[in-house]
Amino acid sequence: MYNFQAMVLDKVNDQTKLEIKQLSIDDLPEGEVTIRVAYSSVNFKDGAVAILNKFVTSYPIVPGIDLAGTVIDSKDERFTTGDEVIVTSYELGTGYFGGFSEIARVPAEWVVPLPKGLSLKESMILGTAGFTAALAVQRLEDNGLEPSHGPVLVAGATGGVGSIAVNILAKKGYDVVASTGKLNQEQYLKGLGAKQIIHRDEVVDNDSKPMREEKWAGAIDPVGGKTLQYILSTLKYGASVATCGFTGGMEVSTTVFPHISRGVNWLGIDSVQYPMKKRLEIWNRLGDDLKPTALNEDMVNEISLKELPEVLAAILEGKVRGRTLVKL
């Protein structure tokens, strides 16, 4: 019987507690594939689960919406012992024991074979953030975006999704304008490929104008709120914004004018229930043409389970740059 450590969130008498616990294989939920986890990663949603107790559908829960590791047992013929795999999204880390655990057991339908071109560590530097960024880039290009069309805005550019989006777009030849509240990170963002760095206050709708001067050939927005309102009012004719987060708020007040006067597109990016066939295509591209060039120490901070609670709180406060890996 395996005994292992995991970060467990439990709730008793309306009081929640987050702590490292010793678990056994029998504590894991049902599932066809059991995985020895090598790495997980820390996302904004993980902080919302572990600190704010949002998105949790049952207790106790092991948070962690991402994991990568090696199969140690499988009841599904698609996977065998020794296979290197990735699991992200679905109910992982919200309604099903997730990645902040040395051992995980999951439904086979959630498992992605590690793509050629990626190591387990690289796959978690990417994780849900990288998958989301790549999906956003693909959706923008599916809707007509090309490098010759002009500058592309990436909001929240020092965050996980933002950092990877900046790097992918720059690699593909786009002129990337990076918006951030951390202007002391200019060197970091230029290292990722951003051509211009602007303060996030420059892309906030403070006067509720439905239309402004056309600026962006496209945009990736993990922020939401008044930042998204501003982006919609400043997209070029026929351009699109891919919305994939809400770090700046979930409420959006806008009008129909950008859509009917400029034909702009507001694209919703969902990484949770994205169909597996298309999910595999995105992951394979992340190991190939969409693989970022900056999967290195500048973007990555590696921590242990013991350090995890502090980072989970910090990511909610916007104090985490790039990607944080949990080494299991």
PDB file of C-alpha atoms in Angstrom, residues 3-297:
ATOM      1  CA  ASN A   3       1.548   6.131   1.695  1.00  0.00           C
ATOM      2  CA  PHE A   4       2.197   9.643   0.479  1.00  0.00           C
ATOM      3  CA  GLN A   5       1.836  13.327   1.269  1.00  0.00           C
ATOM      4  CA  ALA A   6      -0.849  15.647  -0.070  1.00  0.00           C
ATOM      5  CA  MET A   7      -2.152  19.132   0.587  1.00  0.00           C
ATOM      6  CA  VAL A   8      -5.718  18.633   1.828  1.00  0.00           C
ATOM      7  CA  LEU A   9      -8.484  21.206   2.199  1.00  0.00           C
ATOM      8  CA  ASP A  10     -11.244  20.096   4.580  1.00  0.00           C
ATOM      9  CA  LYS A  11     -14.303  21.697   6.069  1.00  0.00           C
ATOM     10  CA  VAL A  12     -15.734  20.927   9.499  1.00  0.00           C
ATOM     11  CA  ASN A  13     -18.565  22.928  11.083  1.00  0.00           C
ATOM     12  CA  ASP A  14     -18.234  25.638   8.427  1.00  0.00           C
ATOM     13  CA  GLN A  15     -14.521  26.040   9.195  1.00  0.00           C
ATOM     14  CA  THR A  16     -11.980  25.177   6.491  1.00  0.00           C
ATOM     15  CA  LYS A  17      -8.442  23.982   7.104  1.00  0.00           C
ATOM     16  CA  LEU A  18      -5.594  23.584   4.611  1.00  0.00           C
ATOM     17  CA  GLU A  19      -2.810  21.245   5.705  1.00  0.00           C
ATOM     18  CA  ILE A  20      -0.330  18.634   4.528  1.00  0.00           C
ATOM     19  CA  LYS A  21      -1.579  15.163   5.367  1.00  0.00           C
ATOM     20  CA  GLN A  22      -0.304  11.620   5.057  1.00  0.00           C
ATOM     21  CA  LEU A  23      -2.700   9.663   2.837  1.00  0.00           C
ATOM     22  CA  SER A  24      -2.919   6.100   1.603  1.00  0.00           C
ATOM     23  CA  ILE A  25      -3.949   4.824  -1.800  1.00  0.00           C
ATOM     24  CA  ASP A  26      -7.344   3.909  -0.314  1.00  0.00           C
ATOM     25  CA  ASP A  27      -8.022   7.597   0.397  1.00  0.00           C
ATOM     26  CA  LEU A  28      -8.015   8.421  -3.318  1.00  0.00           C
ATOM     27  CA  PRO A  29     -11.221   8.678  -5.338  1.00  0.00           C
ATOM     28  CA  GLU A  30     -12.226   6.079  -7.916  1.00  0.00           C
ATOM     29  CA  GLY A  31     -10.521   6.233 -11.285  1.00  0.00           C
ATOM     30  CA  GLU A  32      -8.859   4.059 -13.885  1.00  0.00           C
ATOM     31  CA  VAL A  33      -5.394   5.646 -13.888  1.00  0.00           C
ATOM     32  CA  THR A  34      -3.102   6.040 -10.868  1.00  0.00           C
ATOM     33  CA  ILE A  35      -0.191   8.439 -11.293  1.00  0.00           C
ATOM     34  CA  ARG A  36       2.970   9.195  -9.342  1.00  0.00           C
ATOM     35  CA  VAL A  37       2.965  12.977  -9.618  1.00  0.00           C
ATOM     36  CA  ALA A  38       6.259  14.641 -10.539  1.00  0.00           C
ATOM     37  CA  TYR A  39       5.033  18.237 -10.782  1.00  0.00           C
ATOM     38  CA  SER A  40       1.952  20.348 -10.320  1.00  0.00           C
ATOM     39  CA  SER A  41       1.625  24.089 -10.834  1.00  0.00           C
ATOM     40  CA  VAL A  42      -0.017  27.020  -9.085  1.00  0.00           C
ATOM     41  CA  ASN A  43      -2.830  28.854 -10.877  1.00  0.00           C
ATOM     42  CA  PHE A  44      -5.109  31.710  -9.827  1.00  0.00           C
ATOM     43  CA  LYS A  45      -7.945  29.187  -9.658  1.00  0.00           C
ATOM     44  CA  ASP A  46      -5.934  27.089  -7.180  1.00  0.00           C
ATOM     45  CA  GLY A  47      -5.730  30.101  -4.891  1.00  0.00           C
ATOM     46  CA  ALA A  48      -9.469  30.658  -5.257  1.00  0.00           C
ATOM     47  CA  VAL A  49     -10.060  27.022  -4.252  1.00  0.00           C
ATOM     48  CA  ALA A  50      -7.580  26.706  -1.396  1.00  0.00           C
ATOM     49  CA  ILE A  51      -7.815  30.176   0.151  1.00  0.00           C
ATOM     50  CA  LEU A  52     -11.251  31.494  -0.837  1.00  0.00           C
ATOM     51  CA  ASN A  53     -12.919  28.047  -1.039  1.00  0.00           C
ATOM     52  CA  LYS A  54     -14.510  28.901  -4.393  1.00  0.00           C
ATOM     53  CA  PHE A  55     -15.338  26.265  -7.039  1.00  0.00           C
ATOM     54  CA  VAL A  56     -15.145  23.443  -4.451  1.00  0.00           C
ATOM     55  CA  THR A  57     -17.947  20.933  -4.944  1.00  0.00           C
ATOM     56  CA  SER A  58     -17.046  18.480  -2.155  1.00  0.00           C
ATOM     57  CA  TYR A  59     -14.836  18.162   0.928  1.00  0.00           C
ATOM     58  CA  PRO A  60     -12.231  16.992   1.697  1.00  0.00           C
ATOM     59  CA  ILE A  61     -10.432  17.983  -1.493  1.00  0.00           C
ATOM     60  CA  VAL A  62      -6.830  17.953  -2.657  1.00  0.00           C
ATOM     61  CA  PRO A  63      -6.488  21.185  -4.670  1.00  0.00           C
ATOM     62  CA  GLY A  64      -4.372  21.497  -7.794  1.00  0.00           C
ATOM     63  CA  ILE A  65      -5.955  21.770 -11.244  1.00  0.00           C
ATOM     64  CA  ASP A  66      -2.773  20.541 -12.984  1.00  0.00           C
ATOM     65  CA  LEU A  67      -0.512  17.524 -12.651  1.00  0.00           C
ATOM     66  CA  ALA A  68       2.112  15.649 -14.625  1.00  0.00           C
ATOM     67  CA  GLY A  69       3.692  12.347 -13.746  1.00  0.00           C
ATOM     68  CA  THR A  70       4.159   8.660 -14.458  1.00  0.00           C
ATOM     69  CA  VAL A  71       1.447   6.000 -14.553  1.00  0.00           C
ATOM     70  CA  ILE A  72       1.909   3.395 -11.811  1.00  0.00           C
ATOM     71  CA  ASP A  73      -1.340   1.526 -12.438  1.00  0.00           C
ATOM     72  CA  SER A  74      -4.022   1.596 -15.127  1.00  0.00           C
ATOM     73  CA  LYS A  75      -7.281  -0.244 -15.645  1.00  0.00           C
ATOM     74  CA  ASP A  76      -7.595   1.383 -19.085  1.00  0.00           C
ATOM     75  CA  GLU A  77      -5.747  -0.206 -21.984  1.00  0.00           C
ATOM     76  CA  ARG A  78      -4.805   3.200 -23.408  1.00  0.00           C
ATOM     77  CA  PHE A  79      -2.279   3.666 -20.599  1.00  0.00           C
ATOM     78  CA  THR A  80       0.361   1.361 -19.136  1.00  0.00           C
ATOM     79  CA  THR A  81       2.763   1.495 -16.214  1.00  0.00           C
ATOM     80  CA  GLY A  82       5.607   3.874 -16.970  1.00  0.00           C
ATOM     81  CA  ASP A  83       3.675   6.142 -19.344  1.00  0.00           C
ATOM     82  CA  GLU A  84       4.324   9.857 -18.818  1.00  0.00           C
ATOM     83  CA  VAL A  85       1.058  11.797 -18.745  1.00  0.00           C
ATOM     84  CA  ILE A  86      -0.609  15.146 -18.071  1.00  0.00           C
ATOM     85  CA  VAL A  87      -3.953  15.821 -16.399  1.00  0.00           C
ATOM     86  CA  THR A  88      -5.534  19.285 -16.321  1.00  0.00           C
ATOM     87  CA  SER A  89      -9.029  20.747 -16.077  1.00  0.00           C
ATOM     88  CA  TYR A  90     -12.352  18.878 -15.745  1.00  0.00           C
ATOM     89  CA  GLU A  91     -13.067  18.503 -12.000  1.00  0.00           C
ATOM     90  CA  LEU A  92      -9.423  18.033 -11.024  1.00  0.00           C
ATOM     91  CA  GLY A  93      -8.679  19.990  -7.859  1.00  0.00           C
ATOM     92  CA  THR A  94     -12.243  21.223  -7.417  1.00  0.00           C
ATOM     93  CA  GLY A  95     -14.510  18.172  -7.123  1.00  0.00           C
ATOM     94  CA  TYR A  96     -11.845  15.486  -7.482  1.00  0.00           C
ATOM     95  CA  PHE A  97      -8.520  15.064  -5.686  1.00  0.00           C
ATOM     96  CA  GLY A  98      -6.004  17.118  -7.658  1.00  0.00           C
ATOM     97  CA  GLY A  99      -2.340  17.702  -8.284  1.00  0.00           C
ATOM     98  CA  PHE A 100      -1.022  18.838  -4.891  1.00  0.00           C
ATOM     99  CA  SER A 101      -0.367  15.209  -3.995  1.00  0.00           C
ATOM    100  CA  GLU A 102       2.475  12.748  -4.512  1.00  0.00           C
ATOM    101  CA  ILE A 103      -0.018  10.195  -5.874  1.00  0.00           C
ATOM    102  CA  ALA A 104      -3.220  10.874  -7.834  1.00  0.00           C
ATOM    103  CA  ARG A 105      -5.953   8.681  -9.306  1.00  0.00           C
ATOM    104  CA  VAL A 106      -8.150  10.037 -12.082  1.00  0.00           C
ATOM    105  CA  PRO A 107     -10.625   8.971 -14.770  1.00  0.00           C
ATOM    106  CA  ALA A 108      -8.860   7.773 -17.912  1.00  0.00           C
ATOM    107  CA  GLU A 109     -10.922  10.235 -19.994  1.00  0.00           C
ATOM    108  CA  TRP A 110      -9.016  13.118 -18.401  1.00  0.00           C
ATOM    109  CA  VAL A 111      -5.512  11.842 -19.179  1.00  0.00           C
ATOM    110  CA  VAL A 112      -3.311  13.312 -21.930  1.00  0.00           C
ATOM    111  CA  PRO A 113      -0.175  11.431 -23.050  1.00  0.00           C
ATOM    112  CA  LEU A 114       2.896  13.651 -22.629  1.00  0.00           C
ATOM    113  CA  PRO A 115       3.422  15.254 -26.064  1.00  0.00           C
ATOM    114  CA  LYS A 116       6.637  14.820 -27.975  1.00  0.00           C
ATOM    115  CA  GLY A 117       8.787  17.878 -27.457  1.00  0.00           C
ATOM    116  CA  LEU A 118       7.833  18.390 -23.796  1.00  0.00           C
ATOM    117  CA  SER A 119       9.318  17.071 -20.559  1.00  0.00           C
ATOM    118  CA  LEU A 120       7.108  16.536 -17.502  1.00  0.00           C
ATOM    119  CA  LYS A 121       8.570  19.700 -15.979  1.00  0.00           C
ATOM    120  CA  GLU A 122       7.947  21.739 -19.132  1.00  0.00           C
ATOM    121  CA  SER A 123       4.375  20.469 -19.315  1.00  0.00           C
ATOM    122  CA  MET A 124       3.710  21.932 -15.864  1.00  0.00           C
ATOM    123  CA  ILE A 125       5.515  25.180 -16.566  1.00  0.00           C
ATOM    124  CA  LEU A 126       2.768  25.353 -19.172  1.00  0.00           C
ATOM    125  CA  GLY A 127      -0.091  23.646 -17.318  1.00  0.00           C
ATOM    126  CA  THR A 128      -3.563  25.134 -17.540  1.00  0.00           C
ATOM    127  CA  ALA A 129      -2.051  28.596 -18.018  1.00  0.00           C
ATOM    128  CA  GLY A 130      -0.054  27.520 -21.054  1.00  0.00           C
ATOM    129  CA  PHE A 131      -2.909  25.504 -22.477  1.00  0.00           C
ATOM    130  CA  THR A 132      -5.216  28.501 -22.069  1.00  0.00           C
ATOM    131  CA  ALA A 133      -2.722  30.872 -23.683  1.00  0.00           C
ATOM    132  CA  ALA A 134      -2.215  28.535 -26.650  1.00  0.00           C
ATOM    133  CA  LEU A 135      -5.951  28.044 -27.079  1.00  0.00           C
ATOM    134  CA  ALA A 136      -6.453  31.819 -27.006  1.00  0.00           C
ATOM    135  CA  VAL A 137      -3.806  32.321 -29.704  1.00  0.00           C
ATOM    136  CA  GLN A 138      -5.363  29.612 -31.870  1.00  0.00           C
ATOM    137  CA  ARG A 139      -8.867  31.075 -31.492  1.00  0.00           C
ATOM    138  CA  LEU A 140      -7.599  34.551 -32.434  1.00  0.00           C
ATOM    139  CA  GLU A 141      -5.922  33.157 -35.537  1.00  0.00           C
ATOM    140  CA  ASP A 142      -8.991  31.083 -36.389  1.00  0.00           C
ATOM    141  CA  ASN A 143     -10.832  34.403 -36.435  1.00  0.00           C
ATOM    142  CA  GLY A 144      -8.410  36.007 -38.850  1.00  0.00           C
ATOM    143  CA  LEU A 145      -5.546  37.443 -36.784  1.00  0.00           C
ATOM    144  CA  GLU A 146      -2.231  37.724 -38.629  1.00  0.00           C
ATOM    145  CA  PRO A 147       1.069  39.407 -37.625  1.00  0.00           C
ATOM    146  CA  SER A 148       0.686  42.020 -40.388  1.00  0.00           C
ATOM    147  CA  HIS A 149      -2.565  43.327 -38.879  1.00  0.00           C
ATOM    148  CA  GLY A 150      -0.901  45.330 -36.110  1.00  0.00           C
ATOM    149  CA  PRO A 151      -0.189  45.231 -32.374  1.00  0.00           C
ATOM    150  CA  VAL A 152      -1.706  42.587 -30.115  1.00  0.00           C
ATOM    151  CA  LEU A 153      -2.419  43.457 -26.486  1.00  0.00           C
ATOM    152  CA  VAL A 154      -1.811  40.988 -23.669  1.00  0.00           C
ATOM    153  CA  ALA A 155      -3.361  42.121 -20.375  1.00  0.00           C
ATOM    154  CA  GLY A 156      -2.082  40.828 -17.041  1.00  0.00           C
ATOM    155  CA  ALA A 157       1.155  40.099 -18.839  1.00  0.00           C
ATOM    156  CA  THR A 158       3.303  39.065 -15.863  1.00  0.00           C
ATOM    157  CA  GLY A 159       0.833  36.377 -14.777  1.00  0.00           C
ATOM    158  CA  GLY A 160       0.923  32.756 -15.898  1.00  0.00           C
ATOM    159  CA  VAL A 161      -1.399  33.021 -18.891  1.00  0.00           C
ATOM    160  CA  GLY A 162      -0.076  36.462 -19.787  1.00  0.00           C
ATOM    161  CA  SER A 163       3.610  35.523 -19.677  1.00  0.00           C
ATOM    162  CA  ILE A 164       3.152  32.486 -21.891  1.00  0.00           C
ATOM    163  CA  ALA A 165       0.822  34.337 -24.272  1.00  0.00           C
ATOM    164  CA  VAL A 166       3.396  37.117 -24.721  1.00  0.00           C
ATOM    165  CA  ASN A 167       6.091  34.575 -25.539  1.00  0.00           C
ATOM    166  CA  ILE A 168       3.984  32.479 -27.938  1.00  0.00           C
ATOM    167  CA  LEU A 169       2.767  35.540 -29.839  1.00  0.00           C
ATOM    168  CA  ALA A 170       6.276  37.011 -30.071  1.00  0.00           C
ATOM    169  CA  LYS A 171       7.635  33.689 -31.342  1.00  0.00           C
ATOM    170  CA  LYS A 172       4.994  33.760 -34.082  1.00  0.00           C
ATOM    171  CA  GLY A 173       6.056  37.232 -35.196  1.00  0.00           C
ATOM    172  CA  TYR A 174       3.431  39.451 -33.574  1.00  0.00           C
ATOM    173  CA  ASP A 175       4.136  42.913 -32.155  1.00  0.00           C
ATOM    174  CA  VAL A 176       3.072  42.362 -28.554  1.00  0.00           C
ATOM    175  CA  VAL A 177       2.050  45.169 -26.216  1.00  0.00           C
ATOM    176  CA  ALA A 178       2.185  43.915 -22.627  1.00  0.00           C
ATOM    177  CA  SER A 179      -0.022  45.521 -20.003  1.00  0.00           C
ATOM    178  CA  THR A 180       0.966  45.115 -16.344  1.00  0.00           C
ATOM    179  CA  GLY A 181       0.769  46.760 -12.953  1.00  0.00           C
ATOM    180  CA  LYS A 182       4.417  45.825 -12.392  1.00  0.00           C
ATOM    181  CA  LEU A 183       6.461  48.221 -14.524  1.00  0.00           C
ATOM    182  CA  ASN A 184       9.578  47.037 -12.663  1.00  0.00           C
ATOM    183  CA  GLN A 185       9.157  43.816 -14.691  1.00  0.00           C
ATOM    184  CA  GLU A 186       9.877  45.525 -18.013  1.00  0.00           C
ATOM    185  CA  GLN A 187      13.105  43.566 -18.547  1.00  0.00           C
ATOM    186  CA  TYR A 188      11.285  40.289 -17.832  1.00  0.00           C
ATOM    187  CA  LEU A 189       8.512  41.064 -20.325  1.00  0.00           C
ATOM    188  CA  LYS A 190      10.914  42.239 -23.019  1.00  0.00           C
ATOM    189  CA  GLY A 191      12.837  39.017 -22.476  1.00  0.00           C
ATOM    190  CA  LEU A 192       9.619  37.163 -23.301  1.00  0.00           C
ATOM    191  CA  GLY A 193       9.357  39.143 -26.543  1.00  0.00           C
ATOM    192  CA  ALA A 194       7.093  42.097 -25.741  1.00  0.00           C
ATOM    193  CA  LYS A 195       7.770  45.105 -27.981  1.00  0.00           C
ATOM    194  CA  GLN A 196       6.102  47.611 -25.659  1.00  0.00           C
ATOM    195  CA  ILE A 197       5.212  47.671 -21.962  1.00  0.00           C
ATOM    196  CA  ILE A 198       2.325  49.818 -20.689  1.00  0.00           C
ATOM    197  CA  HIS A 199       0.790  50.257 -17.264  1.00  0.00           C
ATOM    198  CA  ARG A 200      -2.485  48.463 -16.686  1.00  0.00           C
ATOM    199  CA  ASP A 201      -4.130  51.781 -15.758  1.00  0.00           C
ATOM    200  CA  GLU A 202      -3.798  52.770 -19.428  1.00  0.00           C
ATOM    201  CA  VAL A 203      -6.196  49.986 -20.452  1.00  0.00           C
ATOM    202  CA  VAL A 204      -8.994  50.456 -17.920  1.00  0.00           C
ATOM    203  CA  ASP A 205     -12.441  51.818 -18.751  1.00  0.00           C
ATOM    204  CA  ASN A 206     -12.988  54.606 -16.235  1.00  0.00           C
ATOM    205  CA  ASP A 207     -15.490  56.663 -18.225  1.00  0.00           C
ATOM    206  CA  SER A 208     -17.780  54.050 -19.820  1.00  0.00           C
ATOM    207  CA  LYS A 209     -17.137  55.133 -23.398  1.00  0.00           C
ATOM    208  CA  PRO A 210     -18.609  52.519 -25.757  1.00  0.00           C
ATOM    209  CA  MET A 211     -16.094  53.325 -28.541  1.00  0.00           C
ATOM    210  CA  ARG A 212     -12.563  54.707 -28.615  1.00  0.00           C
ATOM    211  CA  GLU A 213      -9.739  55.028 -31.119  1.00  0.00           C
ATOM    212  CA  GLU A 214      -8.932  51.706 -32.812  1.00  0.00           C
ATOM    213  CA  LYS A 215      -5.676  50.291 -31.409  1.00  0.00           C
ATOM    214  CA  TRP A 216      -5.439  46.512 -31.278  1.00  0.00           C
ATOM    215  CA  ALA A 217      -5.448  43.888 -34.010  1.00  0.00           C
ATOM    216  CA  GLY A 218      -6.260  41.400 -31.261  1.00  0.00           C
ATOM    217  CA  ALA A 219      -6.026  40.919 -27.511  1.00  0.00           C
ATOM    218  CA  ILE A 220      -5.689  38.216 -24.887  1.00  0.00           C
ATOM    219  CA  ASP A 221      -7.395  39.110 -21.624  1.00  0.00           C
ATOM    220  CA  PRO A 222      -7.014  37.084 -18.408  1.00  0.00           C
ATOM    221  CA  VAL A 223      -8.181  40.121 -16.396  1.00  0.00           C
ATOM    222  CA  GLY A 224     -11.824  40.840 -17.242  1.00  0.00           C
ATOM    223  CA  GLY A 225     -13.759  43.647 -15.582  1.00  0.00           C
ATOM    224  CA  LYS A 226     -13.033  47.206 -16.695  1.00  0.00           C
ATOM    225  CA  THR A 227      -9.931  46.089 -18.587  1.00  0.00           C
ATOM    226  CA  LEU A 228     -12.077  43.981 -20.883  1.00  0.00           C
ATOM    227  CA  GLN A 229     -14.493  46.896 -21.280  1.00  0.00           C
ATOM    228  CA  TYR A 230     -11.621  49.077 -22.488  1.00  0.00           C
ATOM    229  CA  ILE A 231     -10.291  46.409 -24.854  1.00  0.00           C
ATOM    230  CA  LEU A 232     -13.682  45.938 -26.521  1.00  0.00           C
ATOM    231  CA  SER A 233     -13.897  49.679 -27.172  1.00  0.00           C
ATOM    232  CA  THR A 234     -10.414  49.879 -28.736  1.00  0.00           C
ATOM    233  CA  LEU A 235     -10.219  46.821 -31.011  1.00  0.00           C
ATOM    234  CA  LYS A 236      -9.638  47.435 -34.692  1.00  0.00           C
ATOM    235  CA  TYR A 237     -12.360  46.661 -37.208  1.00  0.00           C
ATOM    236  CA  GLY A 238     -13.003  42.894 -37.330  1.00  0.00           C
ATOM    237  CA  ALA A 239     -10.545  42.170 -34.500  1.00  0.00           C
ATOM    238  CA  SER A 240     -11.077  39.803 -31.583  1.00  0.00           C
ATOM    239  CA  VAL A 241     -10.366  39.611 -27.866  1.00  0.00           C
ATOM    240  CA  ALA A 242      -9.949  36.205 -26.215  1.00  0.00           C
ATOM    241  CA  THR A 243     -11.209  36.331 -22.636  1.00  0.00           C
ATOM    242  CA  CYS A 244      -9.788  33.697 -20.316  1.00  0.00           C
ATOM    243  CA  GLY A 245      -9.833  34.995 -16.746  1.00  0.00           C
ATOM    244  CA  PHE A 246     -11.256  37.334 -14.142  1.00  0.00           C
ATOM    245  CA  THR A 247      -8.358  38.532 -11.968  1.00  0.00           C
ATOM    246  CA  GLY A 248      -9.701  42.070 -12.374  1.00  0.00           C
ATOM    247  CA  GLY A 249     -13.341  41.220 -11.811  1.00  0.00           C
ATOM    248  CA  MET A 250     -16.199  39.189 -13.248  1.00  0.00           C
ATOM    249  CA  GLU A 251     -18.600  42.047 -13.979  1.00  0.00           C
ATOM    250  CA  VAL A 252     -18.440  43.571 -17.471  1.00  0.00           C
ATOM    251  CA  SER A 253     -20.485  46.573 -18.619  1.00  0.00           C
ATOM    252  CA  THR A 254     -20.447  47.205 -22.357  1.00  0.00           C
ATOM    253  CA  THR A 255     -22.659  48.004 -25.335  1.00  0.00           C
ATOM    254  CA  VAL A 256     -23.403  46.430 -28.688  1.00  0.00           C
ATOM    255  CA  PHE A 257     -21.626  49.233 -30.586  1.00  0.00           C
ATOM    256  CA  PRO A 258     -18.145  47.680 -30.921  1.00  0.00           C
ATOM    257  CA  HIS A 259     -19.746  44.517 -32.262  1.00  0.00           C
ATOM    258  CA  ILE A 260     -22.164  46.064 -34.742  1.00  0.00           C
ATOM    259  CA  SER A 261     -20.084  49.112 -35.764  1.00  0.00           C
ATOM    260  CA  ARG A 262     -16.665  47.469 -35.971  1.00  0.00           C
ATOM    261  CA  GLY A 263     -17.584  43.798 -36.200  1.00  0.00           C
ATOM    262  CA  VAL A 264     -15.356  42.890 -33.259  1.00  0.00           C
ATOM    263  CA  ASN A 265     -15.462  39.421 -31.699  1.00  0.00           C
ATOM    264  CA  TRP A 266     -15.535  38.586 -28.001  1.00  0.00           C
ATOM    265  CA  LEU A 267     -14.182  35.038 -27.765  1.00  0.00           C
ATOM    266  CA  GLY A 268     -14.693  33.002 -24.611  1.00  0.00           C
ATOM    267  CA  ILE A 269     -11.811  30.649 -23.763  1.00  0.00           C
ATOM    268  CA  ASP A 270     -12.771  27.585 -21.713  1.00  0.00           C
ATOM    269  CA  SER A 271     -10.039  25.154 -20.727  1.00  0.00           C
ATOM    270  CA  VAL A 272     -12.132  23.113 -18.285  1.00  0.00           C
ATOM    271  CA  GLN A 273     -14.524  21.199 -20.553  1.00  0.00           C
ATOM    272  CA  TYR A 274     -12.667  21.672 -23.832  1.00  0.00           C
ATOM    273  CA  PRO A 275     -13.208  18.473 -25.884  1.00  0.00           C
ATOM    274  CA  MET A 276     -10.441  15.893 -25.584  1.00  0.00           C
ATOM    275  CA  LYS A 277      -9.872  15.521 -29.337  1.00  0.00           C
ATOM    276  CA  LYS A 278      -9.190  19.241 -29.692  1.00  0.00           C
ATOM    277  CA  ARG A 279      -7.379  19.303 -26.325  1.00  0.00           C
ATOM    278  CA  LEU A 280      -4.860  16.785 -27.652  1.00  0.00           C
ATOM    279  CA  GLU A 281      -4.289  18.972 -30.709  1.00  0.00           C
ATOM    280  CA  ILE A 282      -3.466  22.002 -28.543  1.00  0.00           C
ATOM    281  CA  TRP A 283      -1.127  20.011 -26.288  1.00  0.00           C
ATOM    282  CA  ASN A 284       0.683  18.551 -29.287  1.00  0.00           C
ATOM    283  CA  ARG A 285       1.112  22.050 -30.713  1.00  0.00           C
ATOM    284  CA  LEU A 286       2.535  23.157 -27.345  1.00  0.00           C
ATOM    285  CA  GLY A 287       5.256  20.578 -27.872  1.00  0.00           C
ATOM    286  CA  ASP A 288       5.810  21.819 -31.409  1.00  0.00           C
ATOM    287  CA  ASP A 289       5.042  25.132 -33.148  1.00  0.00           C
ATOM    288  CA  LEU A 290       3.395  26.794 -30.125  1.00  0.00           C
ATOM    289  CA  LYS A 291       6.094  25.740 -27.650  1.00  0.00           C
ATOM    290  CA  PRO A 292       7.306  28.880 -25.859  1.00  0.00           C
ATOM    291  CA  THR A 293      10.987  29.767 -26.135  1.00  0.00           C
ATOM    292  CA  ALA A 294      11.152  30.969 -22.522  1.00  0.00           C
ATOM    293  CA  LEU A 295      10.461  27.829 -20.487  1.00  0.00           C
ATOM    294  CA  ASN A 296      13.375  28.664 -18.222  1.00  0.00           C
ATOM    295  CA  GLU A 297      14.278  29.908 -14.773  1.00  0.00           C
TER     296      GLU A 297
END
